[in-house]
Amino acid sequence: MRKSLSLLIFFYLNFANAQEQRYVTVDRTLSLMGSRFVITIVAESEATANKHIDEASAEITRIEKLISSWDENSETSLINKYAGIQPVKVNPELFGLIERSLKISAITDGAFDITYASMDKVWRFDGSMQYPPSEAEIKSSIAQVGYQHIILNKEKSTVFLENKGMKIGFGAIGKGYAADKTKALMLSKNVFAGIINASGDLTTWGRQASGEKWIIGISNPLDREKIFSWLPLDESSVATSGNYEKYVVFKGEKYSHIIDPRTGYPSKGINSVSVFSKSAELCDALATSVFIMGRETGLAFIDQLEGTEIIIVDSDHKIHKSKGIKFDEKR
């Protein structure tokens, strides 16, 4: 269920308006949460913008320590350590993230599932696989997967994984969550505008220094130098999930690195998904979910969610979009 960026996102910056004389735009690229973050801040001065970027970086680092499953001292690691043994008391922030994750699992019928971390890695996408895993190996690989076995006690703020060997991980929602929390921090400090871009899972607020909306260009995955659409992001977010960088081919059939946690088999029929909504956390989770659901089910699902839109590129390289997406090819 891990994601890689397949649709490149470009920002259109317009400095024609006199308002830009009152503000400066500063961006910085950082390595955080094992990913490439680009933090862009629009502020009254370069010094102020850099101060806020430092604050944003510290917030992302704080969140990483909270949700990291590779930090043995994190609450997430303790939940995994005591799977099948006892509940673990966690702080309300982590409890809330897990609670929301379970709700997304329910509405996606398990296409999104933070217990995907329990899967045995029988599929490898590093070039070392000589043949696909057997049906028995695949079935065994998902034996401990199942969000229904996460038991929450809100009154005690505890999380319990019912079965030994179960694990949770936030690879399909964590960066979006970090982007949302960092944006909230910046808004609490009255930062004029900015972008938190977590390897393509991004959220925006305010306007460019020129006063115009942030504009993103979605490039064709087959030719990343060509943009097929420009879309405005106004206090909004976007996340992209794709299979261009990690896959294997056996007997002419392509197997994506995005695995359905319900079956253990790689998803098929879609090359990339981009989800647009107010919440980067929701975009992050739904991008992977729709990839697993498939084109028809995914489009029908998104069209039922208010304030959420989607662009899908299928395995035949055809573009599909939800009802609210209006392409602007001129920019």
CSV table of C-alpha atoms in Angstrom, one decimal:
chain,number,residue,atom,x,y,z
A,1,MET,CA,0.0,0.0,0.0
A,2,ARG,CA,3.0,2.3,-0.1
A,3,LYS,CA,2.8,5.1,-2.7
A,4,SER,CA,5.1,6.7,-5.2
A,5,LEU,CA,4.6,9.9,-7.1
A,6,SER,CA,3.5,9.2,-10.7
A,7,LEU,CA,1.9,12.4,-11.8
A,8,LEU,CA,4.3,15.3,-11.4
A,9,ILE,CA,2.9,18.5,-10.0
A,10,PHE,CA,4.2,21.9,-11.0
A,11,PHE,CA,3.3,25.2,-9.5
A,12,TYR,CA,2.4,28.2,-11.6
A,13,LEU,CA,3.7,31.3,-9.9
A,14,ASN,CA,2.5,34.8,-11.0
A,15,PHE,CA,4.2,37.8,-9.6
A,16,ALA,CA,2.5,40.4,-11.8
A,17,ASN,CA,0.3,41.8,-9.0
A,18,ALA,CA,1.6,44.7,-6.9
A,19,GLN,CA,0.7,42.7,-3.8
A,20,GLU,CA,3.8,40.6,-4.2
A,21,GLN,CA,5.9,43.7,-3.3
A,22,ARG,CA,4.5,43.3,0.3
A,23,TYR,CA,5.4,39.6,0.6
A,24,VAL,CA,8.3,37.3,-0.2
A,25,THR,CA,8.1,33.6,-1.1
A,26,VAL,CA,10.7,31.2,0.4
A,27,ASP,CA,10.8,27.5,-0.1
A,28,ARG,CA,13.1,24.9,1.3
A,29,THR,CA,13.6,21.2,0.5
A,30,LEU,CA,14.1,18.9,3.5
A,31,SER,CA,14.4,15.2,4.1
A,32,LEU,CA,11.7,14.3,6.7
A,33,MET,CA,9.8,11.1,7.5
A,34,GLY,CA,12.0,9.3,5.0
A,35,SER,CA,10.6,11.4,2.2
A,36,ARG,CA,11.3,14.7,0.3
A,37,PHE,CA,9.4,17.6,1.8
A,38,VAL,CA,9.2,21.0,0.1
A,39,ILE,CA,7.9,23.7,2.4
A,40,THR,CA,6.9,27.0,0.8
A,41,ILE,CA,6.1,30.0,2.9
A,42,VAL,CA,4.8,33.4,1.9
A,43,ALA,CA,5.5,36.0,4.6
A,44,GLU,CA,6.4,39.7,5.2
A,45,SER,CA,10.2,39.0,5.0
A,46,GLU,CA,12.7,36.3,4.2
A,47,ALA,CA,13.7,36.0,7.8
A,48,THR,CA,10.1,35.5,8.9
A,49,ALA,CA,9.5,32.9,6.2
A,50,ASN,CA,12.6,31.0,7.2
A,51,LYS,CA,11.6,31.1,10.9
A,52,HIS,CA,8.2,29.5,10.0
A,53,ILE,CA,9.9,26.9,7.8
A,54,ASP,CA,12.0,25.9,10.8
A,55,GLU,CA,8.8,25.6,12.9
A,56,ALA,CA,7.1,23.5,10.2
A,57,SER,CA,10.1,21.2,10.0
A,58,ALA,CA,10.0,20.7,13.8
A,59,GLU,CA,6.3,19.9,13.7
A,60,ILE,CA,6.8,17.2,11.0
A,61,THR,CA,9.7,15.7,13.0
A,62,ARG,CA,7.4,15.6,16.1
A,63,ILE,CA,4.7,13.8,14.2
A,64,GLU,CA,7.3,11.3,12.8
A,65,LYS,CA,8.3,10.4,16.3
A,66,LEU,CA,4.6,9.8,17.2
A,67,ILE,CA,3.6,7.6,14.3
A,68,SER,CA,6.9,5.9,13.4
A,69,SER,CA,6.9,2.1,13.5
A,70,TRP,CA,10.7,1.9,13.2
A,71,ASP,CA,11.3,4.0,16.3
A,72,GLU,CA,11.1,1.4,19.1
A,73,ASN,CA,10.3,4.1,21.6
A,74,SER,CA,7.2,5.4,19.8
A,75,GLU,CA,3.7,4.6,20.9
A,76,THR,CA,3.0,3.0,17.5
A,77,SER,CA,5.9,0.6,18.1
A,78,LEU,CA,4.5,-0.2,21.5
A,79,ILE,CA,1.1,-1.0,20.0
A,80,ASN,CA,2.8,-3.4,17.6
A,81,LYS,CA,5.0,-4.9,20.4
A,82,TYR,CA,2.1,-5.8,22.6
A,83,ALA,CA,-0.2,-7.2,19.8
A,84,GLY,CA,-2.2,-10.1,21.2
A,85,ILE,CA,-0.9,-9.4,24.7
A,86,GLN,CA,-2.4,-6.2,26.1
A,87,PRO,CA,-3.9,-2.8,25.2
A,88,VAL,CA,-1.5,0.2,25.0
A,89,LYS,CA,-2.5,3.6,26.3
A,90,VAL,CA,-1.7,6.3,23.7
A,91,ASN,CA,-2.1,10.1,23.6
A,92,PRO,CA,-5.3,11.5,22.1
A,93,GLU,CA,-3.6,12.6,18.9
A,94,LEU,CA,-2.5,9.1,17.9
A,95,PHE,CA,-5.8,7.6,19.1
A,96,GLY,CA,-7.6,10.1,16.8
A,97,LEU,CA,-5.5,9.2,13.8
A,98,ILE,CA,-6.1,5.5,14.3
A,99,GLU,CA,-9.9,6.1,14.9
A,100,ARG,CA,-10.1,8.0,11.6
A,101,SER,CA,-8.1,5.4,9.8
A,102,LEU,CA,-10.6,2.7,10.9
A,103,LYS,CA,-13.5,4.9,9.6
A,104,ILE,CA,-11.8,5.1,6.2
A,105,SER,CA,-11.2,1.3,6.2
A,106,ALA,CA,-14.9,0.8,6.8
A,107,ILE,CA,-16.1,3.1,4.0
A,108,THR,CA,-13.5,1.7,1.5
A,109,ASP,CA,-14.4,-1.9,2.5
A,110,GLY,CA,-10.9,-2.6,3.6
A,111,ALA,CA,-9.1,-1.2,0.5
A,112,PHE,CA,-7.4,1.1,3.0
A,113,ASP,CA,-6.1,-0.7,6.1
A,114,ILE,CA,-3.3,0.4,8.5
A,115,THR,CA,-2.8,-3.3,9.4
A,116,TYR,CA,-1.2,-3.7,6.0
A,117,ALA,CA,2.0,-3.5,7.9
A,118,SER,CA,1.3,-7.1,9.1
A,119,MET,CA,1.7,-8.4,5.5
A,120,ASP,CA,4.7,-10.7,4.8
A,121,LYS,CA,6.6,-9.3,1.9
A,122,VAL,CA,6.2,-12.1,-0.6
A,123,TRP,CA,6.3,-9.6,-3.4
A,124,ARG,CA,9.6,-7.8,-4.1
A,125,PHE,CA,9.9,-4.9,-6.5
A,126,ASP,CA,13.7,-4.4,-6.4
A,127,GLY,CA,14.5,-6.6,-9.4
A,128,SER,CA,15.2,-9.8,-7.4
A,129,MET,CA,12.0,-11.7,-8.1
A,130,GLN,CA,12.4,-14.5,-10.6
A,131,TYR,CA,8.8,-15.7,-10.4
A,132,PRO,CA,5.6,-14.7,-8.7
A,133,PRO,CA,4.8,-16.1,-5.2
A,134,SER,CA,2.5,-19.1,-4.9
A,135,GLU,CA,-1.2,-18.8,-4.1
A,136,ALA,CA,-0.4,-20.4,-0.7
A,137,GLU,CA,2.3,-17.9,0.0
A,138,ILE,CA,0.1,-15.0,-0.9
A,139,LYS,CA,-2.8,-16.3,1.3
A,140,SER,CA,-0.4,-16.7,4.2
A,141,SER,CA,1.1,-13.3,3.7
A,142,ILE,CA,-2.2,-11.6,4.7
A,143,ALA,CA,-3.1,-13.9,7.7
A,144,GLN,CA,-2.6,-11.1,10.2
A,145,VAL,CA,-4.2,-8.3,8.2
A,146,GLY,CA,-7.6,-7.0,9.2
A,147,TYR,CA,-8.6,-3.6,10.6
A,148,GLN,CA,-11.5,-5.3,12.3
A,149,HIS,CA,-9.0,-6.7,14.9
A,150,ILE,CA,-8.0,-3.2,16.1
A,151,ILE,CA,-9.8,-2.7,19.4
A,152,LEU,CA,-10.2,0.9,20.6
A,153,ASN,CA,-11.2,2.0,24.0
A,154,LYS,CA,-12.0,5.8,23.8
A,155,GLU,CA,-12.6,6.2,27.6
A,156,LYS,CA,-9.2,4.7,28.5
A,157,SER,CA,-7.5,5.9,25.2
A,158,THR,CA,-6.1,2.5,24.6
A,159,VAL,CA,-5.4,0.6,21.4
A,160,PHE,CA,-5.2,-3.2,21.2
A,161,LEU,CA,-4.3,-5.4,18.3
A,162,GLU,CA,-6.1,-8.7,19.0
A,163,ASN,CA,-3.7,-11.1,17.3
A,164,LYS,CA,-0.1,-11.7,17.8
A,165,GLY,CA,2.0,-10.7,14.8
A,166,MET,CA,-0.4,-7.9,13.9
A,167,LYS,CA,1.2,-4.5,13.1
A,168,ILE,CA,0.0,-1.1,12.1
A,169,GLY,CA,1.7,1.4,9.9
A,170,PHE,CA,0.9,4.9,8.6
A,171,GLY,CA,2.6,4.8,5.2
A,172,ALA,CA,-0.6,5.5,3.3
A,173,ILE,CA,-1.8,8.3,5.5
A,174,GLY,CA,1.0,9.6,7.6
A,175,LYS,CA,2.5,12.2,5.3
A,176,GLY,CA,-0.9,13.7,4.5
A,177,TYR,CA,-1.6,13.9,8.3
A,178,ALA,CA,1.8,15.6,8.8
A,179,ALA,CA,0.9,18.1,6.0
A,180,ASP,CA,-2.4,18.9,7.6
A,181,LYS,CA,-1.0,19.3,11.1
A,182,THR,CA,1.8,21.6,9.9
A,183,LYS,CA,-0.7,23.7,7.9
A,184,ALA,CA,-2.8,24.1,11.0
A,185,LEU,CA,0.3,25.2,13.0
A,186,MET,CA,1.1,27.8,10.4
A,187,LEU,CA,-2.5,29.1,10.4
A,188,SER,CA,-2.4,29.4,14.2
A,189,LYS,CA,0.7,31.6,13.7
A,190,ASN,CA,-1.2,33.7,11.1
A,191,VAL,CA,1.3,32.8,8.4
A,192,PHE,CA,0.0,34.5,5.2
A,193,ALA,CA,0.2,31.6,2.8
A,194,GLY,CA,2.1,28.5,1.9
A,195,ILE,CA,2.4,24.9,0.7
A,196,ILE,CA,3.4,21.8,2.6
A,197,ASN,CA,4.5,19.3,-0.1
A,198,ALA,CA,5.3,15.8,1.2
A,199,SER,CA,6.6,14.0,-1.8
A,200,GLY,CA,3.4,14.9,-3.8
A,201,ASP,CA,1.0,14.7,-0.9
A,202,LEU,CA,0.4,18.4,-0.4
A,203,THR,CA,-1.8,21.0,1.1
A,204,THR,CA,-2.1,24.8,0.5
A,205,TRP,CA,-3.5,27.8,2.3
A,206,GLY,CA,-3.8,31.5,1.4
A,207,ARG,CA,-2.7,32.9,-1.9
A,208,GLN,CA,0.5,33.5,-3.8
A,209,ALA,CA,2.4,36.6,-3.2
A,210,SER,CA,0.7,38.0,-6.3
A,211,GLY,CA,-2.7,37.5,-4.7
A,212,GLU,CA,-3.6,34.7,-7.1
A,213,LYS,CA,-4.6,31.2,-6.2
A,214,TRP,CA,-2.0,28.4,-6.2
A,215,ILE,CA,-2.1,26.7,-9.5
A,216,ILE,CA,-0.8,23.1,-10.1
A,217,GLY,CA,0.0,21.5,-13.4
A,218,ILE,CA,-0.6,17.8,-13.7
A,219,SER,CA,1.8,16.2,-16.2
A,220,ASN,CA,1.2,13.2,-18.3
A,221,PRO,CA,3.0,10.2,-16.7
A,222,LEU,CA,4.2,9.0,-20.1
A,223,ASP,CA,5.8,12.4,-20.8
A,224,ARG,CA,6.6,14.3,-17.7
A,225,GLU,CA,7.6,17.4,-19.6
A,226,LYS,CA,4.0,17.8,-20.9
A,227,ILE,CA,1.3,19.2,-18.7
A,228,PHE,CA,-2.2,18.0,-19.7
A,229,SER,CA,-4.1,20.1,-17.1
A,230,TRP,CA,-3.8,23.2,-14.8
A,231,LEU,CA,-5.9,23.1,-11.7
A,232,PRO,CA,-6.4,25.7,-8.9
A,233,LEU,CA,-5.8,24.8,-5.3
A,234,ASP,CA,-7.7,27.2,-3.0
A,235,GLU,CA,-7.3,26.2,0.6
A,236,SER,CA,-7.1,22.6,-0.7
A,237,SER,CA,-5.0,19.5,-0.9
A,238,VAL,CA,-4.0,16.8,-3.4
A,239,ALA,CA,-2.3,13.4,-3.2
A,240,THR,CA,-1.1,11.1,-6.0
A,241,SER,CA,-0.6,7.3,-6.0
A,242,GLY,CA,1.0,5.5,-8.9
A,243,ASN,CA,2.8,2.4,-10.1
A,244,TYR,CA,5.3,3.7,-12.7
A,245,GLU,CA,8.4,3.3,-10.6
A,246,LYS,CA,7.8,0.0,-8.8
A,247,TYR,CA,6.5,-3.1,-10.6
A,248,VAL,CA,7.4,-6.5,-11.9
A,249,VAL,CA,6.5,-8.2,-15.2
A,250,PHE,CA,5.9,-12.0,-15.5
A,251,LYS,CA,4.9,-13.6,-18.8
A,252,GLY,CA,4.0,-10.1,-20.1
A,253,GLU,CA,1.8,-9.3,-17.2
A,254,LYS,CA,2.5,-6.2,-15.1
A,255,TYR,CA,2.2,-6.4,-11.3
A,256,SER,CA,2.0,-3.2,-9.4
A,257,HIS,CA,3.8,-2.6,-6.0
A,258,ILE,CA,0.4,-1.4,-4.6
A,259,ILE,CA,-1.0,-4.5,-2.9
A,260,ASP,CA,-4.6,-5.1,-2.0
A,261,PRO,CA,-4.5,-5.8,1.7
A,262,ARG,CA,-7.6,-7.9,1.5
A,263,THR,CA,-6.2,-10.4,-1.1
A,264,GLY,CA,-2.4,-10.0,-1.1
A,265,TYR,CA,-2.4,-9.5,-4.8
A,266,PRO,CA,-1.2,-6.4,-6.7
A,267,SER,CA,-3.8,-4.1,-7.9
A,268,LYS,CA,-4.5,-3.9,-11.7
A,269,GLY,CA,-6.2,-1.6,-14.2
A,270,ILE,CA,-4.9,1.8,-13.0
A,271,ASN,CA,-1.6,3.6,-13.5
A,272,SER,CA,-2.1,6.6,-11.3
A,273,VAL,CA,-4.7,8.3,-9.1
A,274,SER,CA,-4.8,11.9,-7.9
A,275,VAL,CA,-7.3,12.9,-5.2
A,276,PHE,CA,-8.3,16.5,-4.4
A,277,SER,CA,-10.0,17.5,-1.1
A,278,LYS,CA,-9.6,19.9,1.8
A,279,SER,CA,-7.7,17.4,3.9
A,280,ALA,CA,-4.3,16.1,2.8
A,281,GLU,CA,-4.8,13.2,5.2
A,282,LEU,CA,-8.0,12.1,3.4
A,283,CYS,CA,-6.4,12.6,0.0
A,284,ASP,CA,-3.4,10.5,1.0
A,285,ALA,CA,-5.6,7.6,2.2
A,286,LEU,CA,-8.1,7.7,-0.7
A,287,ALA,CA,-5.5,7.8,-3.4
A,288,THR,CA,-4.3,4.4,-2.4
A,289,SER,CA,-7.8,3.1,-1.7
A,290,VAL,CA,-9.1,4.1,-5.2
A,291,PHE,CA,-6.0,2.5,-6.8
A,292,ILE,CA,-7.0,-0.8,-5.2
A,293,MET,CA,-10.8,-0.4,-5.8
A,294,GLY,CA,-10.3,0.0,-9.6
A,295,ARG,CA,-11.5,2.7,-12.0
A,296,GLU,CA,-15.3,2.2,-12.0
A,297,THR,CA,-15.7,1.5,-8.3
A,298,GLY,CA,-13.3,4.3,-7.4
A,299,LEU,CA,-15.0,6.9,-9.5
A,300,ALA,CA,-18.4,6.0,-8.2
A,301,PHE,CA,-17.1,6.1,-4.7
A,302,ILE,CA,-15.5,9.5,-5.0
A,303,ASP,CA,-18.6,11.0,-6.6
A,304,GLN,CA,-20.5,10.2,-3.4
A,305,LEU,CA,-18.1,12.1,-1.2
A,306,GLU,CA,-18.8,15.8,-0.9
A,307,GLY,CA,-15.9,18.1,-1.6
A,308,THR,CA,-13.6,15.4,-3.0
A,309,GLU,CA,-12.5,15.0,-6.7
A,310,ILE,CA,-10.3,12.6,-8.6
A,311,ILE,CA,-8.2,12.1,-11.7
A,312,ILE,CA,-7.4,8.5,-12.8
A,313,VAL,CA,-5.1,7.4,-15.5
A,314,ASP,CA,-5.9,3.8,-16.4
A,315,SER,CA,-3.6,1.1,-17.6
A,316,ASP,CA,-4.5,2.0,-21.2
A,317,HIS,CA,-3.3,5.6,-20.4
A,318,LYS,CA,-6.8,7.0,-20.7
A,319,ILE,CA,-7.8,9.8,-18.4
A,320,HIS,CA,-10.9,9.7,-16.2
A,321,LYS,CA,-12.2,12.3,-13.8
A,322,SER,CA,-14.9,12.9,-11.3
A,323,LYS,CA,-17.8,15.2,-12.0
A,324,GLY,CA,-16.3,18.3,-10.4
A,325,ILE,CA,-13.0,18.3,-12.2
A,326,LYS,CA,-12.7,20.9,-15.0
A,327,PHE,CA,-9.6,20.8,-17.0
A,328,ASP,CA,-7.8,24.1,-18.0
A,329,GLU,CA,-5.3,23.3,-20.7
A,330,LYS,CA,-4.3,26.9,-21.3
A,331,ARG,CA,-1.9,28.6,-19.0
